[in-house]
Amino acid sequence: MAAISSNLLFISFILYLVATLFFGGSIKSKKPGDEKQGTNKWGKIAVFLTIIGFISQLGYFITRWIAAGHAPVSNMFEFTTFFGMALVGAFIVIYFIYRTTLLGLFTMPVAILVIAYASMFPKDISPLIPALQSYWLHIHVTTAAIGEAILAISFAAGLIYLVKAIDQTKSSKQTFWLEMVMFSLVAVIGFVAVSSIFSGLGFHEKFNWTDKHDNAAVLEYTMPALSGPHEGELVTKDGFKPLFEVPAFINAKKLNTVIWSLMAGLVIYGIIRLILRKRIAAALKPIVRNIKLDFVDEISYRSVLIGFPVFTLGALIFAMIWAQMAWSRFWGWDPKEVWALITWLFYAAFLHLRLSKGWHGEKSAWLAVIGFVIIMFNLVAVNLVIAGLHSYAG
């Protein structure tokens, strides 16, 4: 059953890739005024492939659930693949409301990167630790992921808005930060690249170290150690000596992965810039020339309006209920809990500024993009680098 699950996930990944190409074709062949004429044949094929891919990934989720005996959202691989599936599902629903394939061209690459990112983590099915042995695992984690996925649609719409609205012919703060967003996406590709390379090489080395509770432990690296564990001792013969050590409350191994990903991202970004001879955002500008800014602004706003209450239920209310049952306290200032609260406060401010201060258009688009950056920081940095009660997710 686990093999079937893996095959279904791989099929969905390939279908999403092909669908993205057709989404690109549907935009390229579109002429001014075509938005009112409905989706062209390229767009219909893209949407069809996306739906088939989603069904395949849903099959992966169900078969893995059967194989594991619990909802497959208990580690980084499972949660991130579910987040990718929820993102695709949210796009499908939004598409049938607004009928725009351009949103698919910006959303599907994000979903593909999320699934590729997930595939770099251990895929083994393991028993749940005691704290996770509750039906609230299904309720809390899945609802939070669905809420984040809907909010991510606002990011895609906001990104479209900024690519079209910002003048790419001159350097400015707006062009700099928009390009930083593009680099962040490329850095995910960097993570996939370096993880695949060192995994293929079979690289590994071990350190003896003392964790934050003063317990002796062994830490195994799958990439050369740029950042070493606190008071770590390299035990692998001819291993790579760390350039620096980090405090015990920081996961040195995962921080090392982040550093390697950023370095690889810089290299890949440099290659892309050499090929394009311009900023990535500037290269995307011709693709969005026929979209109406008010149209994508509405999609961005509606996505937050729907995703915010879902996220509130999953990441705060259901999480507090589960925390009370698992740890006998509904709130403990764990890094993951704190960042969930920060995310909630940000989107609450988003809606407040939108409704009471009239922050429409470019300001709203920037908020949508920043919100997704906060979500991804929670997924990547908080899960991987900062140790806490949610460290099992790493």
mmCIF file with all atom_site columns, N, CA, C and O in Angstrom, residues 325-373:
data_model
loop_
_atom_site.group_PDB
_atom_site.id
_atom_site.type_symbol
_atom_site.label_atom_id
_atom_site.label_alt_id
_atom_site.label_comp_id
_atom_site.label_asym_id
_atom_site.label_entity_id
_atom_site.label_seq_id
_atom_site.pdbx_PDB_ins_code
_atom_site.Cartn_x
_atom_site.Cartn_y
_atom_site.Cartn_z
_atom_site.occupancy
_atom_site.B_iso_or_equiv
_atom_site.pdbx_formal_charge
_atom_site.auth_seq_id
_atom_site.auth_comp_id
_atom_site.auth_asym_id
_atom_site.auth_atom_id
_atom_site.pdbx_PDB_model_num
ATOM 1   N N  . MET A 1 325 ? -5.372  18.824 25.851 1.00 0.00 ? 325 MET A N  1
ATOM 2   C CA . MET A 1 325 ? -5.501  17.373 26.035 1.00 0.00 ? 325 MET A CA 1
ATOM 3   C C  . MET A 1 325 ? -4.141  16.688 26.099 1.00 0.00 ? 325 MET A C  1
ATOM 4   O O  . MET A 1 325 ? -3.936  15.760 26.892 1.00 0.00 ? 325 MET A O  1
ATOM 5   N N  . ALA A 1 326 ? -3.173  17.152 25.269 1.00 0.00 ? 326 ALA A N  1
ATOM 6   C CA . ALA A 1 326 ? -1.881  16.471 25.174 1.00 0.00 ? 326 ALA A CA 1
ATOM 7   C C  . ALA A 1 326 ? -0.907  16.902 26.262 1.00 0.00 ? 326 ALA A C  1
ATOM 8   O O  . ALA A 1 326 ? -0.166  16.067 26.808 1.00 0.00 ? 326 ALA A O  1
ATOM 9   N N  . TRP A 1 327 ? -0.879  18.207 26.586 1.00 0.00 ? 327 TRP A N  1
ATOM 10  C CA . TRP A 1 327 ? 0.131   18.735 27.498 1.00 0.00 ? 327 TRP A CA 1
ATOM 11  C C  . TRP A 1 327 ? -0.463  19.432 28.729 1.00 0.00 ? 327 TRP A C  1
ATOM 12  O O  . TRP A 1 327 ? 0.252   20.087 29.486 1.00 0.00 ? 327 TRP A O  1
ATOM 13  N N  . SER A 1 328 ? -1.769  19.326 28.897 1.00 0.00 ? 328 SER A N  1
ATOM 14  C CA . SER A 1 328 ? -2.480  19.896 30.050 1.00 0.00 ? 328 SER A CA 1
ATOM 15  C C  . SER A 1 328 ? -2.328  21.409 30.142 1.00 0.00 ? 328 SER A C  1
ATOM 16  O O  . SER A 1 328 ? -2.347  21.980 31.229 1.00 0.00 ? 328 SER A O  1
ATOM 17  N N  . ARG A 1 329 ? -2.162  22.070 29.005 1.00 0.00 ? 329 ARG A N  1
ATOM 18  C CA . ARG A 1 329 ? -2.192  23.526 28.947 1.00 0.00 ? 329 ARG A CA 1
ATOM 19  C C  . ARG A 1 329 ? -2.518  23.917 27.510 1.00 0.00 ? 329 ARG A C  1
ATOM 20  O O  . ARG A 1 329 ? -2.059  23.292 26.566 1.00 0.00 ? 329 ARG A O  1
ATOM 21  N N  . PHE A 1 330 ? -3.364  24.931 27.376 1.00 0.00 ? 330 PHE A N  1
ATOM 22  C CA . PHE A 1 330 ? -3.809  25.305 26.037 1.00 0.00 ? 330 PHE A CA 1
ATOM 23  C C  . PHE A 1 330 ? -2.811  26.225 25.336 1.00 0.00 ? 330 PHE A C  1
ATOM 24  O O  . PHE A 1 330 ? -2.890  26.418 24.116 1.00 0.00 ? 330 PHE A O  1
ATOM 25  N N  . TRP A 1 331 ? -1.866  26.801 26.096 1.00 0.00 ? 331 TRP A N  1
ATOM 26  C CA . TRP A 1 331 ? -0.882  27.696 25.494 1.00 0.00 ? 331 TRP A CA 1
ATOM 27  C C  . TRP A 1 331 ? 0.417   27.620 26.275 1.00 0.00 ? 331 TRP A C  1
ATOM 28  O O  . TRP A 1 331 ? 0.393   27.612 27.513 1.00 0.00 ? 331 TRP A O  1
ATOM 29  N N  . GLY A 1 332 ? 1.565   27.525 25.558 1.00 0.00 ? 332 GLY A N  1
ATOM 30  C CA . GLY A 1 332 ? 2.833   27.390 26.267 1.00 0.00 ? 332 GLY A CA 1
ATOM 31  C C  . GLY A 1 332 ? 3.978   28.163 25.664 1.00 0.00 ? 332 GLY A C  1
ATOM 32  O O  . GLY A 1 332 ? 5.120   27.924 26.017 1.00 0.00 ? 332 GLY A O  1
ATOM 33  N N  . TRP A 1 333 ? 3.681   29.078 24.739 1.00 0.00 ? 333 TRP A N  1
ATOM 34  C CA . TRP A 1 333 ? 4.705   29.885 24.096 1.00 0.00 ? 333 TRP A CA 1
ATOM 35  C C  . TRP A 1 333 ? 5.763   29.046 23.397 1.00 0.00 ? 333 TRP A C  1
ATOM 36  O O  . TRP A 1 333 ? 6.934   29.427 23.316 1.00 0.00 ? 333 TRP A O  1
ATOM 37  N N  . ASP A 1 334 ? 5.363   27.886 22.895 1.00 0.00 ? 334 ASP A N  1
ATOM 38  C CA . ASP A 1 334 ? 6.235   27.087 22.040 1.00 0.00 ? 334 ASP A CA 1
ATOM 39  C C  . ASP A 1 334 ? 6.459   27.866 20.735 1.00 0.00 ? 334 ASP A C  1
ATOM 40  O O  . ASP A 1 334 ? 5.578   28.601 20.292 1.00 0.00 ? 334 ASP A O  1
ATOM 41  N N  . PRO A 1 335 ? 7.652   27.779 20.122 1.00 0.00 ? 335 PRO A N  1
ATOM 42  C CA . PRO A 1 335 ? 7.920   28.554 18.901 1.00 0.00 ? 335 PRO A CA 1
ATOM 43  C C  . PRO A 1 335 ? 6.845   28.400 17.822 1.00 0.00 ? 335 PRO A C  1
ATOM 44  O O  . PRO A 1 335 ? 6.468   29.373 17.166 1.00 0.00 ? 335 PRO A O  1
ATOM 45  N N  . LYS A 1 336 ? 6.345   27.191 17.652 1.00 0.00 ? 336 LYS A N  1
ATOM 46  C CA . LYS A 1 336 ? 5.322   26.955 16.633 1.00 0.00 ? 336 LYS A CA 1
ATOM 47  C C  . LYS A 1 336 ? 4.022   27.666 17.005 1.00 0.00 ? 336 LYS A C  1
ATOM 48  O O  . LYS A 1 336 ? 3.342   28.239 16.145 1.00 0.00 ? 336 LYS A O  1
ATOM 49  N N  . GLU A 1 337 ? 3.671   27.632 18.275 1.00 0.00 ? 337 GLU A N  1
ATOM 50  C CA . GLU A 1 337 ? 2.462   28.311 18.739 1.00 0.00 ? 337 GLU A CA 1
ATOM 51  C C  . GLU A 1 337 ? 2.590   29.828 18.563 1.00 0.00 ? 337 GLU A C  1
ATOM 52  O O  . GLU A 1 337 ? 1.641   30.494 18.127 1.00 0.00 ? 337 GLU A O  1
ATOM 53  N N  . VAL A 1 338 ? 3.746   30.344 18.912 1.00 0.00 ? 338 VAL A N  1
ATOM 54  C CA . VAL A 1 338 ? 3.972   31.790 18.790 1.00 0.00 ? 338 VAL A CA 1
ATOM 55  C C  . VAL A 1 338 ? 3.859   32.224 17.341 1.00 0.00 ? 338 VAL A C  1
ATOM 56  O O  . VAL A 1 338 ? 3.216   33.235 17.024 1.00 0.00 ? 338 VAL A O  1
ATOM 57  N N  . TRP A 1 339 ? 4.436   31.455 16.433 1.00 0.00 ? 339 TRP A N  1
ATOM 58  C CA . TRP A 1 339 ? 4.406   31.864 15.028 1.00 0.00 ? 339 TRP A CA 1
ATOM 59  C C  . TRP A 1 339 ? 3.014   31.710 14.420 1.00 0.00 ? 339 TRP A C  1
ATOM 60  O O  . TRP A 1 339 ? 2.636   32.463 13.529 1.00 0.00 ? 339 TRP A O  1
ATOM 61  N N  . ALA A 1 340 ? 2.255   30.738 14.910 1.00 0.00 ? 340 ALA A N  1
ATOM 62  C CA . ALA A 1 340 ? 0.855   30.631 14.467 1.00 0.00 ? 340 ALA A CA 1
ATOM 63  C C  . ALA A 1 340 ? 0.083   31.878 14.894 1.00 0.00 ? 340 ALA A C  1
ATOM 64  O O  . ALA A 1 340 ? -0.742  32.408 14.132 1.00 0.00 ? 340 ALA A O  1
ATOM 65  N N  . LEU A 1 341 ? 0.357   32.366 16.114 1.00 0.00 ? 341 LEU A N  1
ATOM 66  C CA . LEU A 1 341 ? -0.295  33.579 16.595 1.00 0.00 ? 341 LEU A CA 1
ATOM 67  C C  . LEU A 1 341 ? 0.135   34.788 15.762 1.00 0.00 ? 341 LEU A C  1
ATOM 68  O O  . LEU A 1 341 ? -0.694  35.639 15.418 1.00 0.00 ? 341 LEU A O  1
ATOM 69  N N  . ILE A 1 342 ? 1.421   34.862 15.427 1.00 0.00 ? 342 ILE A N  1
ATOM 70  C CA . ILE A 1 342 ? 1.912   35.967 14.593 1.00 0.00 ? 342 ILE A CA 1
ATOM 71  C C  . ILE A 1 342 ? 1.216   35.950 13.238 1.00 0.00 ? 342 ILE A C  1
ATOM 72  O O  . ILE A 1 342 ? 0.801   36.999 12.723 1.00 0.00 ? 342 ILE A O  1
ATOM 73  N N  . THR A 1 343 ? 1.079   34.770 12.657 1.00 0.00 ? 343 THR A N  1
ATOM 74  C CA . THR A 1 343 ? 0.384   34.641 11.368 1.00 0.00 ? 343 THR A CA 1
ATOM 75  C C  . THR A 1 343 ? -1.050  35.114 11.479 1.00 0.00 ? 343 THR A C  1
ATOM 76  O O  . THR A 1 343 ? -1.547  35.860 10.625 1.00 0.00 ? 343 THR A O  1
ATOM 77  N N  . TRP A 1 344 ? -1.720  34.704 12.534 1.00 0.00 ? 344 TRP A N  1
ATOM 78  C CA . TRP A 1 344 ? -3.126  35.090 12.729 1.00 0.00 ? 344 TRP A CA 1
ATOM 79  C C  . TRP A 1 344 ? -3.246  36.609 12.903 1.00 0.00 ? 344 TRP A C  1
ATOM 80  O O  . TRP A 1 344 ? -4.130  37.239 12.314 1.00 0.00 ? 344 TRP A O  1
ATOM 81  N N  . LEU A 1 345 ? -2.364  37.189 13.717 1.00 0.00 ? 345 LEU A N  1
ATOM 82  C CA . LEU A 1 345 ? -2.408  38.638 13.938 1.00 0.00 ? 345 LEU A CA 1
ATOM 83  C C  . LEU A 1 345 ? -2.139  39.401 12.644 1.00 0.00 ? 345 LEU A C  1
ATOM 84  O O  . LEU A 1 345 ? -2.759  40.441 12.378 1.00 0.00 ? 345 LEU A O  1
ATOM 85  N N  . PHE A 1 346 ? -1.241  38.877 11.817 1.00 0.00 ? 346 PHE A N  1
ATOM 86  C CA . PHE A 1 346 ? -0.935  39.556 10.557 1.00 0.00 ? 346 PHE A CA 1
ATOM 87  C C  . PHE A 1 346 ? -2.160  39.594 9.646  1.00 0.00 ? 346 PHE A C  1
ATOM 88  O O  . PHE A 1 346 ? -2.490  40.654 9.092  1.00 0.00 ? 346 PHE A O  1
ATOM 89  N N  . TYR A 1 347 ? -2.804  38.462 9.476  1.00 0.00 ? 347 TYR A N  1
ATOM 90  C CA . TYR A 1 347 ? -3.963  38.438 8.571  1.00 0.00 ? 347 TYR A CA 1
ATOM 91  C C  . TYR A 1 347 ? -5.155  39.184 9.171  1.00 0.00 ? 347 TYR A C  1
ATOM 92  O O  . TYR A 1 347 ? -5.986  39.723 8.430  1.00 0.00 ? 347 TYR A O  1
ATOM 93  N N  . ALA A 1 348 ? -5.245  39.227 10.499 1.00 0.00 ? 348 ALA A N  1
ATOM 94  C CA . ALA A 1 348 ? -6.271  40.062 11.125 1.00 0.00 ? 348 ALA A CA 1
ATOM 95  C C  . ALA A 1 348 ? -6.013  41.527 10.799 1.00 0.00 ? 348 ALA A C  1
ATOM 96  O O  . ALA A 1 348 ? -6.939  42.290 10.481 1.00 0.00 ? 348 ALA A O  1
ATOM 97  N N  . ALA A 1 349 ? -4.734  41.928 10.852 1.00 0.00 ? 349 ALA A N  1
ATOM 98  C CA . ALA A 1 349 ? -4.363  43.295 10.479 1.00 0.00 ? 349 ALA A CA 1
ATOM 99  C C  . ALA A 1 349 ? -4.620  43.545 9.000  1.00 0.00 ? 349 ALA A C  1
ATOM 100 O O  . ALA A 1 349 ? -5.049  44.636 8.610  1.00 0.00 ? 349 ALA A O  1
ATOM 101 N N  . PHE A 1 350 ? -4.370  42.551 8.175  1.00 0.00 ? 350 PHE A N  1
ATOM 102 C CA . PHE A 1 350 ? -4.646  42.643 6.732  1.00 0.00 ? 350 PHE A CA 1
ATOM 103 C C  . PHE A 1 350 ? -6.109  43.020 6.501  1.00 0.00 ? 350 PHE A C  1
ATOM 104 O O  . PHE A 1 350 ? -6.415  43.968 5.759  1.00 0.00 ? 350 PHE A O  1
ATOM 105 N N  . LEU A 1 351 ? -7.008  42.273 7.121  1.00 0.00 ? 351 LEU A N  1
ATOM 106 C CA . LEU A 1 351 ? -8.437  42.537 6.927  1.00 0.00 ? 351 LEU A CA 1
ATOM 107 C C  . LEU A 1 351 ? -8.840  43.888 7.519  1.00 0.00 ? 351 LEU A C  1
ATOM 108 O O  . LEU A 1 351 ? -9.667  44.606 6.947  1.00 0.00 ? 351 LEU A O  1
ATOM 109 N N  . HIS A 1 352 ? -8.248  44.236 8.656  1.00 0.00 ? 352 HIS A N  1
ATOM 110 C CA . HIS A 1 352 ? -8.560  45.537 9.272  1.00 0.00 ? 352 HIS A CA 1
ATOM 111 C C  . HIS A 1 352 ? -8.139  46.689 8.356  1.00 0.00 ? 352 HIS A C  1
ATOM 112 O O  . HIS A 1 352 ? -8.914  47.630 8.130  1.00 0.00 ? 352 HIS A O  1
ATOM 113 N N  . LEU A 1 353 ? -6.914  46.601 7.833  1.00 0.00 ? 353 LEU A N  1
ATOM 114 C CA . LEU A 1 353 ? -6.417  47.662 6.962  1.00 0.00 ? 353 LEU A CA 1
ATOM 115 C C  . LEU A 1 353 ? -7.201  47.715 5.654  1.00 0.00 ? 353 LEU A C  1
ATOM 116 O O  . LEU A 1 353 ? -7.420  48.791 5.094  1.00 0.00 ? 353 LEU A O  1
ATOM 117 N N  . ARG A 1 354 ? -7.619  46.576 5.182  1.00 0.00 ? 354 ARG A N  1
ATOM 118 C CA . ARG A 1 354 ? -8.385  46.519 3.943  1.00 0.00 ? 354 ARG A CA 1
ATOM 119 C C  . ARG A 1 354 ? -9.773  47.133 4.122  1.00 0.00 ? 354 ARG A C  1
ATOM 120 O O  . ARG A 1 354 ? -10.242 47.904 3.274  1.00 0.00 ? 354 ARG A O  1
ATOM 121 N N  . LEU A 1 355 ? -10.438 46.789 5.215  1.00 0.00 ? 355 LEU A N  1
ATOM 122 C CA . LEU A 1 355 ? -11.831 47.190 5.402  1.00 0.00 ? 355 LEU A CA 1
ATOM 123 C C  . LEU A 1 355 ? -11.980 48.597 5.984  1.00 0.00 ? 355 LEU A C  1
ATOM 124 O O  . LEU A 1 355 ? -12.892 49.333 5.610  1.00 0.00 ? 355 LEU A O  1
ATOM 125 N N  . SER A 1 356 ? -11.092 48.961 6.905  1.00 0.00 ? 356 SER A N  1
ATOM 126 C CA . SER A 1 356 ? -11.265 50.250 7.586  1.00 0.00 ? 356 SER A CA 1
ATOM 127 C C  . SER A 1 356 ? -10.357 51.358 7.073  1.00 0.00 ? 356 SER A C  1
ATOM 128 O O  . SER A 1 356 ? -10.691 52.536 7.185  1.00 0.00 ? 356 SER A O  1
ATOM 129 N N  . LYS A 1 357 ? -9.207  50.986 6.502  1.00 0.00 ? 357 LYS A N  1
ATOM 130 C CA . LYS A 1 357 ? -8.248  51.981 6.038  1.00 0.00 ? 357 LYS A CA 1
ATOM 131 C C  . LYS A 1 357 ? -8.184  52.088 4.510  1.00 0.00 ? 357 LYS A C  1
ATOM 132 O O  . LYS A 1 357 ? -7.455  52.930 3.994  1.00 0.00 ? 357 LYS A O  1
ATOM 133 N N  . GLY A 1 358 ? -8.927  51.208 3.841  1.00 0.00 ? 358 GLY A N  1
ATOM 134 C CA . GLY A 1 358 ? -8.947  51.284 2.382  1.00 0.00 ? 358 GLY A CA 1
ATOM 135 C C  . GLY A 1 358 ? -7.660  50.866 1.706  1.00 0.00 ? 358 GLY A C  1
ATOM 136 O O  . GLY A 1 358 ? -7.314  51.387 0.640  1.00 0.00 ? 358 GLY A O  1
ATOM 137 N N  . TRP A 1 359 ? -6.936  49.903 2.301  1.00 0.00 ? 359 TRP A N  1
ATOM 138 C CA . TRP A 1 359 ? -5.692  49.425 1.691  1.00 0.00 ? 359 TRP A CA 1
ATOM 139 C C  . TRP A 1 359 ? -6.013  48.443 0.562  1.00 0.00 ? 359 TRP A C  1
ATOM 140 O O  . TRP A 1 359 ? -5.974  47.230 0.733  1.00 0.00 ? 359 TRP A O  1
ATOM 141 N N  . HIS A 1 360 ? -6.305  48.974 -0.605 1.00 0.00 ? 360 HIS A N  1
ATOM 142 C CA . HIS A 1 360 ? -6.576  48.151 -1.773 1.00 0.00 ? 360 HIS A CA 1
ATOM 143 C C  . HIS A 1 360 ? -5.363  48.179 -2.695 1.00 0.00 ? 360 HIS A C  1
ATOM 144 O O  . HIS A 1 360 ? -4.379  48.873 -2.444 1.00 0.00 ? 360 HIS A O  1
ATOM 145 N N  . GLY A 1 361 ? -5.443  47.439 -3.784 1.00 0.00 ? 361 GLY A N  1
ATOM 146 C CA . GLY A 1 361 ? -4.430  47.521 -4.823 1.00 0.00 ? 361 GLY A CA 1
ATOM 147 C C  . GLY A 1 361 ? -3.055  47.056 -4.380 1.00 0.00 ? 361 GLY A C  1
ATOM 148 O O  . GLY A 1 361 ? -2.904  45.991 -3.777 1.00 0.00 ? 361 GLY A O  1
ATOM 149 N N  . GLU A 1 362 ? -2.033  47.878 -4.637 1.00 0.00 ? 362 GLU A N  1
ATOM 150 C CA . GLU A 1 362 ? -0.649  47.473 -4.411 1.00 0.00 ? 362 GLU A CA 1
ATOM 151 C C  . GLU A 1 362 ? -0.359  47.222 -2.938 1.00 0.00 ? 362 GLU A C  1
ATOM 152 O O  . GLU A 1 362 ? 0.359   46.276 -2.584 1.00 0.00 ? 362 GLU A O  1
ATOM 153 N N  . LYS A 1 363 ? -0.892  48.049 -2.047 1.00 0.00 ? 363 LYS A N  1
ATOM 154 C CA . LYS A 1 363 ? -0.662  47.832 -0.613 1.00 0.00 ? 363 LYS A CA 1
ATOM 155 C C  . LYS A 1 363 ? -1.211  46.478 -0.178 1.00 0.00 ? 363 LYS A C  1
ATOM 156 O O  . LYS A 1 363 ? -0.566  45.724 0.556  1.00 0.00 ? 363 LYS A O  1
ATOM 157 N N  . SER A 1 364 ? -2.421  46.168 -0.639 1.00 0.00 ? 364 SER A N  1
ATOM 158 C CA . SER A 1 364 ? -3.044  44.890 -0.295 1.00 0.00 ? 364 SER A CA 1
ATOM 159 C C  . SER A 1 364 ? -2.254  43.723 -0.878 1.00 0.00 ? 364 SER A C  1
ATOM 160 O O  . SER A 1 364 ? -2.091  42.682 -0.231 1.00 0.00 ? 364 SER A O  1
ATOM 161 N N  . ALA A 1 365 ? -1.738  43.903 -2.103 1.00 0.00 ? 365 ALA A N  1
ATOM 162 C CA . ALA A 1 365 ? -0.955  42.846 -2.742 1.00 0.00 ? 365 ALA A CA 1
ATOM 163 C C  . ALA A 1 365 ? 0.325   42.560 -1.961 1.00 0.00 ? 365 ALA A C  1
ATOM 164 O O  . ALA A 1 365 ? 0.717   41.400 -1.779 1.00 0.00 ? 365 ALA A O  1
ATOM 165 N N  . TRP A 1 366 ? 0.981   43.621 -1.494 1.00 0.00 ? 366 TRP A N  1
ATOM 166 C CA . TRP A 1 366 ? 2.190   43.426 -0.693 1.00 0.00 ? 366 TRP A CA 1
ATOM 167 C C  . TRP A 1 366 ? 1.880   42.689 0.609  1.00 0.00 ? 366 TRP A C  1
ATOM 168 O O  . TRP A 1 366 ? 2.647   41.823 1.056  1.00 0.00 ? 366 TRP A O  1
ATOM 169 N N  . LEU A 1 367 ? 0.753   43.010 1.230  1.00 0.00 ? 367 LEU A N  1
ATOM 170 C CA . LEU A 1 367 ? 0.357   42.316 2.454  1.00 0.00 ? 367 LEU A CA 1
ATOM 171 C C  . LEU A 1 367 ? 0.133   40.830 2.188  1.00 0.00 ? 367 LEU A C  1
ATOM 172 O O  . LEU A 1 367 ? 0.511   39.973 2.997  1.00 0.00 ? 367 LEU A O  1
ATOM 173 N N  . ALA A 1 368 ? -0.487  40.508 1.048  1.00 0.00 ? 368 ALA A N  1
ATOM 174 C CA . ALA A 1 368 ? -0.730  39.112 0.691  1.00 0.00 ? 368 ALA A CA 1
ATOM 175 C C  . ALA A 1 368 ? 0.586   38.363 0.510  1.00 0.00 ? 368 ALA A C  1
ATOM 176 O O  . ALA A 1 368 ? 0.731   37.203 0.937  1.00 0.00 ? 368 ALA A O  1
ATOM 177 N N  . VAL A 1 369 ? 1.551   39.010 -0.117 1.00 0.00 ? 369 VAL A N  1
ATOM 178 C CA . VAL A 1 369 ? 2.859   38.391 -0.328 1.00 0.00 ? 369 VAL A CA 1
ATOM 179 C C  . VAL A 1 369 ? 3.591   38.211 1.000  1.00 0.00 ? 369 VAL A C  1
ATOM 180 O O  . VAL A 1 369 ? 4.166   37.146 1.272  1.00 0.00 ? 369 VAL A O  1
ATOM 181 N N  . ILE A 1 370 ? 3.580   39.242 1.835  1.00 0.00 ? 370 ILE A N  1
ATOM 182 C CA . ILE A 1 370 ? 4.249   39.153 3.144  1.00 0.00 ? 370 ILE A CA 1
ATOM 183 C C  . ILE A 1 370 ? 3.610   38.061 3.999  1.00 0.00 ? 370 ILE A C  1
ATOM 184 O O  . ILE A 1 370 ? 4.306   37.319 4.706  1.00 0.00 ? 370 ILE A O  1
ATOM 185 N N  . GLY A 1 371 ? 2.292   37.938 3.923  1.00 0.00 ? 371 GLY A N  1
ATOM 186 C CA . GLY A 1 371 ? 1.600   36.901 4.678  1.00 0.00 ? 371 GLY A CA 1
ATOM 187 C C  . GLY A 1 371 ? 2.081   35.510 4.306  1.00 0.00 ? 371 GLY A C  1
ATOM 188 O O  . GLY A 1 371 ? 2.293   34.654 5.179  1.00 0.00 ? 371 GLY A O  1
ATOM 189 N N  . PHE A 1 372 ? 2.284   35.280 3.005  1.00 0.00 ? 372 PHE A N  1
ATOM 190 C CA . PHE A 1 372 ? 2.767   33.968 2.572  1.00 0.00 ? 372 PHE A CA 1
ATOM 191 C C  . PHE A 1 372 ? 4.204   33.748 3.027  1.00 0.00 ? 372 PHE A C  1
ATOM 192 O O  . PHE A 1 372 ? 4.593   32.616 3.364  1.00 0.00 ? 372 PHE A O  1
ATOM 193 N N  . VAL A 1 373 ? 5.005   34.801 3.033  1.00 0.00 ? 373 VAL A N  1
ATOM 194 C CA . VAL A 1 373 ? 6.383   34.698 3.540  1.00 0.00 ? 373 VAL A CA 1
ATOM 195 C C  . VAL A 1 373 ? 6.366   34.261 5.008  1.00 0.00 ? 373 VAL A C  1
ATOM 196 O O  . VAL A 1 373 ? 7.168   33.421 5.433  1.00 0.00 ? 373 VAL A O  1
#
